């Protein structure tokens, strides 16, 4: 899974140049972006950057995972850029996992469901929503906060990835705490995820309710896999955060689709280590990670 | 605190009419909104609705709490509407608390910090971000996920409200779980919040790092107040969710600013119960809640 976390201050140089020349050539041609001049230009550069990364790596990937925070920081123009990047990923035949980690009480969760899966009824007609294939969600508010998101996802044939054990060191502060009645907070979340996904496990033996399980803490994976036998694991943290694909075998117990290895900075900034054009370095690193992943995923 | 959770399918009728007549009169005049025709019209109606609610109730409130999900569901046009509503709240002299419940690993938390507090450096100049006074955040990812948000808030004189014990029934699923070494998950979150806020407690004895403590579960408030003596509590859930202002005395122990009572649907849809014009019913309900709150807040 290609993570797209575009930092406007660290885009591929050719994307910045493309946005500059577009700005100079014809500001009048509408491209669906609105906001301050800086926001619109930066959003255009973000779209160019993501298109270039997609062109370089799409053939090595099954899905793209845009980090919504990175778009949101450019305001309305950034949200329009996100819509365009989702469209570009679809043109490449990729699934789209919106990495937004949303979570709120029921009525608000339903609004997030509309935002990411659509549709949104209005007096002026229906608004489609972002229309992604899956959304990452935060379960701190409990089961009733997840149910509207499960419904919204299922209504469009989409799914969720629920945070269970994240990839950052601070995950230990809350998620690894031992509970009085056994297990950790993460184990409790895993039970919640397994229960929510039980109704959504299809013929292939994989559920529509996934779990985020950081690749940086593989010592948890076997236990989490036992607790969630049909849950697809989204495994971020490979590369820049220190995770290694070869440690992730437990994720693939239900089959090769049991684990989705996500990498972002490791691919996009590969050229800073390897030298050469960003496109070529990104494609090479994506291919390397794909091969590593398949080697682990196909182990008996 | 006036909660603004605009549902495009349930706006004040005069706001819908205003958006319709604007659409009919002059679609060509740019107002910073872009997107599909339905999204732009709905976003205009959302802005009109929020302006009307603000005009009716601003004098009774200290702050406005826009629910970001409700804007996000209209895509780029919705985000532009959010920016306009934040501006309108400022014109009324209100503080702005973005209710977004964001939370993610450090590099992404920094991006959310840019989105909500700004600024965002880009090759085309600085983008200001939403520029709110406070943001609600989700602490499931632990301390290191909150630090970039604390820094971003402090750099602009703003603050955070960290989820500690939310207002929904499902809060019990995770937040009320007993930990092996004593207390509940919420107690653990409270300790995290108190530690983060220790450096940010000003001369008035109130910290810049607040806590969300649902008004629907007042039985937790005394314990949470002891754990977080200088933390301002954001208290959602009054009215539509069943919470009552008179149960919230413990929140105000450090002084009247120790508690921020938030109501949204109770104010905005007061006319459905009371009859009469929405403006008048909203003002009356906001005034009633303000008086109740002050009566509780000023108790010795």
mmCIF file with all atom_site columns, C-alpha atoms in Angstrom, chain B residues 127-244:
data_model
loop_
_atom_site.group_PDB
_atom_site.id
_atom_site.type_symbol
_atom_site.label_atom_id
_atom_site.label_alt_id
_atom_site.label_comp_id
_atom_site.label_asym_id
_atom_site.label_entity_id
_atom_site.label_seq_id
_atom_site.pdbx_PDB_ins_code
_atom_site.Cartn_x
_atom_site.Cartn_y
_atom_site.Cartn_z
_atom_site.occupancy
_atom_site.B_iso_or_equiv
_atom_site.pdbx_formal_charge
_atom_site.auth_seq_id
_atom_site.auth_comp_id
_atom_site.auth_asym_id
_atom_site.auth_atom_id
_atom_site.pdbx_PDB_model_num
ATOM 1   C CA . UNK B 1 127 ? -0.751  29.159 4.363  1.00 0.00 ? 127 UNK B CA 1
ATOM 2   C CA . UNK B 1 128 ? -2.410  30.298 7.595  1.00 0.00 ? 128 UNK B CA 1
ATOM 3   C CA . UNK B 1 129 ? -4.378  27.192 8.659  1.00 0.00 ? 129 UNK B CA 1
ATOM 4   C CA . UNK B 1 130 ? -7.804  27.461 10.248 1.00 0.00 ? 130 UNK B CA 1
ATOM 5   C CA . UNK B 1 131 ? -6.473  29.505 13.183 1.00 0.00 ? 131 UNK B CA 1
ATOM 6   C CA . UNK B 1 132 ? -8.731  28.233 15.945 1.00 0.00 ? 132 UNK B CA 1
ATOM 7   C CA . UNK B 1 133 ? -8.341  28.887 19.674 1.00 0.00 ? 133 UNK B CA 1
ATOM 8   C CA . UNK B 1 134 ? -8.596  25.228 20.633 1.00 0.00 ? 134 UNK B CA 1
ATOM 9   C CA . UNK B 1 135 ? -8.926  21.781 19.096 1.00 0.00 ? 135 UNK B CA 1
ATOM 10  C CA . UNK B 1 136 ? -10.390 18.570 20.501 1.00 0.00 ? 136 UNK B CA 1
ATOM 11  C CA . UNK B 1 137 ? -7.926  15.682 20.225 1.00 0.00 ? 137 UNK B CA 1
ATOM 12  C CA . UNK B 1 138 ? -7.969  11.922 20.741 1.00 0.00 ? 138 UNK B CA 1
ATOM 13  C CA . UNK B 1 139 ? -5.205  10.525 23.019 1.00 0.00 ? 139 UNK B CA 1
ATOM 14  C CA . UNK B 1 140 ? -5.425  6.805  22.115 1.00 0.00 ? 140 UNK B CA 1
ATOM 15  C CA . UNK B 1 141 ? -1.982  6.997  20.466 1.00 0.00 ? 141 UNK B CA 1
ATOM 16  C CA . UNK B 1 142 ? -0.351  8.273  23.650 1.00 0.00 ? 142 UNK B CA 1
ATOM 17  C CA . UNK B 1 143 ? 1.817   11.140 24.788 1.00 0.00 ? 143 UNK B CA 1
ATOM 18  C CA . UNK B 1 144 ? 4.137   11.391 21.767 1.00 0.00 ? 144 UNK B CA 1
ATOM 19  C CA . UNK B 1 145 ? 1.112   11.790 19.502 1.00 0.00 ? 145 UNK B CA 1
ATOM 20  C CA . UNK B 1 146 ? -0.105  14.775 21.550 1.00 0.00 ? 146 UNK B CA 1
ATOM 21  C CA . UNK B 1 147 ? 3.187   16.670 21.907 1.00 0.00 ? 147 UNK B CA 1
ATOM 22  C CA . UNK B 1 148 ? 3.236   18.168 18.366 1.00 0.00 ? 148 UNK B CA 1
ATOM 23  C CA . UNK B 1 149 ? -0.344  19.362 18.892 1.00 0.00 ? 149 UNK B CA 1
ATOM 24  C CA . UNK B 1 150 ? 0.570   20.914 22.252 1.00 0.00 ? 150 UNK B CA 1
ATOM 25  C CA . UNK B 1 151 ? 3.493   22.731 20.579 1.00 0.00 ? 151 UNK B CA 1
ATOM 26  C CA . UNK B 1 152 ? 1.397   23.923 17.648 1.00 0.00 ? 152 UNK B CA 1
ATOM 27  C CA . UNK B 1 153 ? -1.339  25.187 19.965 1.00 0.00 ? 153 UNK B CA 1
ATOM 28  C CA . UNK B 1 154 ? 1.067   26.956 22.338 1.00 0.00 ? 154 UNK B CA 1
ATOM 29  C CA . UNK B 1 155 ? 2.912   28.627 19.453 1.00 0.00 ? 155 UNK B CA 1
ATOM 30  C CA . UNK B 1 156 ? -0.289  30.553 18.660 1.00 0.00 ? 156 UNK B CA 1
ATOM 31  C CA . UNK B 1 157 ? -1.595  31.035 22.205 1.00 0.00 ? 157 UNK B CA 1
ATOM 32  C CA . UNK B 1 158 ? -4.219  28.343 21.638 1.00 0.00 ? 158 UNK B CA 1
ATOM 33  C CA . UNK B 1 159 ? -5.069  25.160 23.544 1.00 0.00 ? 159 UNK B CA 1
ATOM 34  C CA . UNK B 1 160 ? -6.329  21.602 23.305 1.00 0.00 ? 160 UNK B CA 1
ATOM 35  C CA . UNK B 1 161 ? -9.198  19.623 24.768 1.00 0.00 ? 161 UNK B CA 1
ATOM 36  C CA . UNK B 1 162 ? -8.144  15.980 25.112 1.00 0.00 ? 162 UNK B CA 1
ATOM 37  C CA . UNK B 1 163 ? -10.810 13.254 25.223 1.00 0.00 ? 163 UNK B CA 1
ATOM 38  C CA . UNK B 1 164 ? -10.836 11.781 28.723 1.00 0.00 ? 164 UNK B CA 1
ATOM 39  C CA . UNK B 1 165 ? -14.392 10.539 29.320 1.00 0.00 ? 165 UNK B CA 1
ATOM 40  C CA . UNK B 1 166 ? -16.798 11.100 26.435 1.00 0.00 ? 166 UNK B CA 1
ATOM 41  C CA . UNK B 1 167 ? -20.559 11.656 26.564 1.00 0.00 ? 167 UNK B CA 1
ATOM 42  C CA . UNK B 1 168 ? -21.748 8.562  24.654 1.00 0.00 ? 168 UNK B CA 1
ATOM 43  C CA . UNK B 1 169 ? -22.907 5.271  26.199 1.00 0.00 ? 169 UNK B CA 1
ATOM 44  C CA . UNK B 1 170 ? -20.134 3.370  24.351 1.00 0.00 ? 170 UNK B CA 1
ATOM 45  C CA . UNK B 1 171 ? -17.526 5.348  26.302 1.00 0.00 ? 171 UNK B CA 1
ATOM 46  C CA . UNK B 1 172 ? -17.834 2.551  28.867 1.00 0.00 ? 172 UNK B CA 1
ATOM 47  C CA . UNK B 1 173 ? -16.477 -0.025 26.350 1.00 0.00 ? 173 UNK B CA 1
ATOM 48  C CA . UNK B 1 174 ? -12.918 1.272  26.507 1.00 0.00 ? 174 UNK B CA 1
ATOM 49  C CA . UNK B 1 175 ? -12.616 4.395  28.690 1.00 0.00 ? 175 UNK B CA 1
ATOM 50  C CA . UNK B 1 176 ? -14.222 2.874  31.805 1.00 0.00 ? 176 UNK B CA 1
ATOM 51  C CA . UNK B 1 177 ? -12.185 -0.360 31.735 1.00 0.00 ? 177 UNK B CA 1
ATOM 52  C CA . UNK B 1 178 ? -10.328 -0.984 34.996 1.00 0.00 ? 178 UNK B CA 1
ATOM 53  C CA . UNK B 1 179 ? -6.547  -1.149 34.707 1.00 0.00 ? 179 UNK B CA 1
ATOM 54  C CA . UNK B 1 180 ? -4.441  -3.713 36.519 1.00 0.00 ? 180 UNK B CA 1
ATOM 55  C CA . UNK B 1 181 ? -2.419  -1.065 38.341 1.00 0.00 ? 181 UNK B CA 1
ATOM 56  C CA . UNK B 1 182 ? -5.478  0.863  39.491 1.00 0.00 ? 182 UNK B CA 1
ATOM 57  C CA . UNK B 1 183 ? -8.016  3.282  38.034 1.00 0.00 ? 183 UNK B CA 1
ATOM 58  C CA . UNK B 1 184 ? -9.603  3.180  34.603 1.00 0.00 ? 184 UNK B CA 1
ATOM 59  C CA . UNK B 1 185 ? -8.406  4.006  31.102 1.00 0.00 ? 185 UNK B CA 1
ATOM 60  C CA . UNK B 1 186 ? -9.996  7.452  31.612 1.00 0.00 ? 186 UNK B CA 1
ATOM 61  C CA . UNK B 1 187 ? -7.972  7.917  34.794 1.00 0.00 ? 187 UNK B CA 1
ATOM 62  C CA . UNK B 1 188 ? -4.838  7.093  32.832 1.00 0.00 ? 188 UNK B CA 1
ATOM 63  C CA . UNK B 1 189 ? -5.817  9.658  30.187 1.00 0.00 ? 189 UNK B CA 1
ATOM 64  C CA . UNK B 1 190 ? -6.501  12.185 32.955 1.00 0.00 ? 190 UNK B CA 1
ATOM 65  C CA . UNK B 1 191 ? -2.973  11.706 34.317 1.00 0.00 ? 191 UNK B CA 1
ATOM 66  C CA . UNK B 1 192 ? -1.578  12.213 30.812 1.00 0.00 ? 192 UNK B CA 1
ATOM 67  C CA . UNK B 1 193 ? -3.580  15.434 30.418 1.00 0.00 ? 193 UNK B CA 1
ATOM 68  C CA . UNK B 1 194 ? -2.603  16.777 33.838 1.00 0.00 ? 194 UNK B CA 1
ATOM 69  C CA . UNK B 1 195 ? 1.089   16.174 33.073 1.00 0.00 ? 195 UNK B CA 1
ATOM 70  C CA . UNK B 1 196 ? 0.881   17.805 29.625 1.00 0.00 ? 196 UNK B CA 1
ATOM 71  C CA . UNK B 1 197 ? -0.909  20.818 31.056 1.00 0.00 ? 197 UNK B CA 1
ATOM 72  C CA . UNK B 1 198 ? 1.353   21.387 34.049 1.00 0.00 ? 198 UNK B CA 1
ATOM 73  C CA . UNK B 1 199 ? 3.671   23.663 32.045 1.00 0.00 ? 199 UNK B CA 1
ATOM 74  C CA . UNK B 1 200 ? 0.718   25.558 30.628 1.00 0.00 ? 200 UNK B CA 1
ATOM 75  C CA . UNK B 1 201 ? -1.105  26.616 33.766 1.00 0.00 ? 201 UNK B CA 1
ATOM 76  C CA . UNK B 1 202 ? -1.292  30.396 33.817 1.00 0.00 ? 202 UNK B CA 1
ATOM 77  C CA . UNK B 1 203 ? -1.749  33.055 36.497 1.00 0.00 ? 203 UNK B CA 1
ATOM 78  C CA . UNK B 1 204 ? -5.501  32.372 36.651 1.00 0.00 ? 204 UNK B CA 1
ATOM 79  C CA . UNK B 1 205 ? -4.839  28.765 37.660 1.00 0.00 ? 205 UNK B CA 1
ATOM 80  C CA . UNK B 1 206 ? -6.264  27.263 34.480 1.00 0.00 ? 206 UNK B CA 1
ATOM 81  C CA . UNK B 1 207 ? -4.197  25.171 32.070 1.00 0.00 ? 207 UNK B CA 1
ATOM 82  C CA . UNK B 1 208 ? -4.039  25.478 28.281 1.00 0.00 ? 208 UNK B CA 1
ATOM 83  C CA . UNK B 1 209 ? -4.563  21.709 27.959 1.00 0.00 ? 209 UNK B CA 1
ATOM 84  C CA . UNK B 1 210 ? -8.198  20.890 28.666 1.00 0.00 ? 210 UNK B CA 1
ATOM 85  C CA . UNK B 1 211 ? -10.186 17.689 28.900 1.00 0.00 ? 211 UNK B CA 1
ATOM 86  C CA . UNK B 1 212 ? -13.423 16.555 27.288 1.00 0.00 ? 212 UNK B CA 1
ATOM 87  C CA . UNK B 1 213 ? -15.619 15.154 30.052 1.00 0.00 ? 213 UNK B CA 1
ATOM 88  C CA . UNK B 1 214 ? -19.137 14.319 28.960 1.00 0.00 ? 214 UNK B CA 1
ATOM 89  C CA . UNK B 1 215 ? -21.970 16.028 30.833 1.00 0.00 ? 215 UNK B CA 1
ATOM 90  C CA . UNK B 1 216 ? -23.931 12.761 30.560 1.00 0.00 ? 216 UNK B CA 1
ATOM 91  C CA . UNK B 1 217 ? -21.687 10.971 33.091 1.00 0.00 ? 217 UNK B CA 1
ATOM 92  C CA . UNK B 1 218 ? -21.330 13.458 35.973 1.00 0.00 ? 218 UNK B CA 1
ATOM 93  C CA . UNK B 1 219 ? -20.462 10.614 38.369 1.00 0.00 ? 219 UNK B CA 1
ATOM 94  C CA . UNK B 1 220 ? -16.934 10.748 36.929 1.00 0.00 ? 220 UNK B CA 1
ATOM 95  C CA . UNK B 1 221 ? -16.433 14.487 37.293 1.00 0.00 ? 221 UNK B CA 1
ATOM 96  C CA . UNK B 1 222 ? -15.297 14.696 40.928 1.00 0.00 ? 222 UNK B CA 1
ATOM 97  C CA . UNK B 1 223 ? -12.665 12.008 40.417 1.00 0.00 ? 223 UNK B CA 1
ATOM 98  C CA . UNK B 1 224 ? -11.469 13.581 37.148 1.00 0.00 ? 224 UNK B CA 1
ATOM 99  C CA . UNK B 1 225 ? -11.341 17.023 38.783 1.00 0.00 ? 225 UNK B CA 1
ATOM 100 C CA . UNK B 1 226 ? -9.101  15.670 41.541 1.00 0.00 ? 226 UNK B CA 1
ATOM 101 C CA . UNK B 1 227 ? -6.783  14.123 38.930 1.00 0.00 ? 227 UNK B CA 1
ATOM 102 C CA . UNK B 1 228 ? -6.724  17.315 36.833 1.00 0.00 ? 228 UNK B CA 1
ATOM 103 C CA . UNK B 1 229 ? -6.991  20.239 39.266 1.00 0.00 ? 229 UNK B CA 1
ATOM 104 C CA . UNK B 1 230 ? -6.169  23.061 36.815 1.00 0.00 ? 230 UNK B CA 1
ATOM 105 C CA . UNK B 1 231 ? -7.596  21.549 33.625 1.00 0.00 ? 231 UNK B CA 1
ATOM 106 C CA . UNK B 1 232 ? -10.554 23.288 31.953 1.00 0.00 ? 232 UNK B CA 1
ATOM 107 C CA . UNK B 1 233 ? -13.313 20.783 31.232 1.00 0.00 ? 233 UNK B CA 1
ATOM 108 C CA . UNK B 1 234 ? -15.255 20.900 27.991 1.00 0.00 ? 234 UNK B CA 1
ATOM 109 C CA . UNK B 1 235 ? -18.629 19.413 28.917 1.00 0.00 ? 235 UNK B CA 1
ATOM 110 C CA . UNK B 1 236 ? -20.647 18.299 25.887 1.00 0.00 ? 236 UNK B CA 1
ATOM 111 C CA . UNK B 1 237 ? -23.859 16.307 26.016 1.00 0.00 ? 237 UNK B CA 1
ATOM 112 C CA . UNK B 1 238 ? -26.239 18.772 27.668 1.00 0.00 ? 238 UNK B CA 1
ATOM 113 C CA . UNK B 1 239 ? -29.760 18.589 26.257 1.00 0.00 ? 239 UNK B CA 1
ATOM 114 C CA . UNK B 1 240 ? -30.101 16.291 23.235 1.00 0.00 ? 240 UNK B CA 1
ATOM 115 C CA . UNK B 1 241 ? -27.755 13.700 24.784 1.00 0.00 ? 241 UNK B CA 1
ATOM 116 C CA . UNK B 1 242 ? -29.438 13.883 28.212 1.00 0.00 ? 242 UNK B CA 1
ATOM 117 C CA . UNK B 1 243 ? -26.867 15.741 30.337 1.00 0.00 ? 243 UNK B CA 1
ATOM 118 C CA . UNK B 1 244 ? -27.963 18.342 32.874 1.00 0.00 ? 244 UNK B CA 1
#
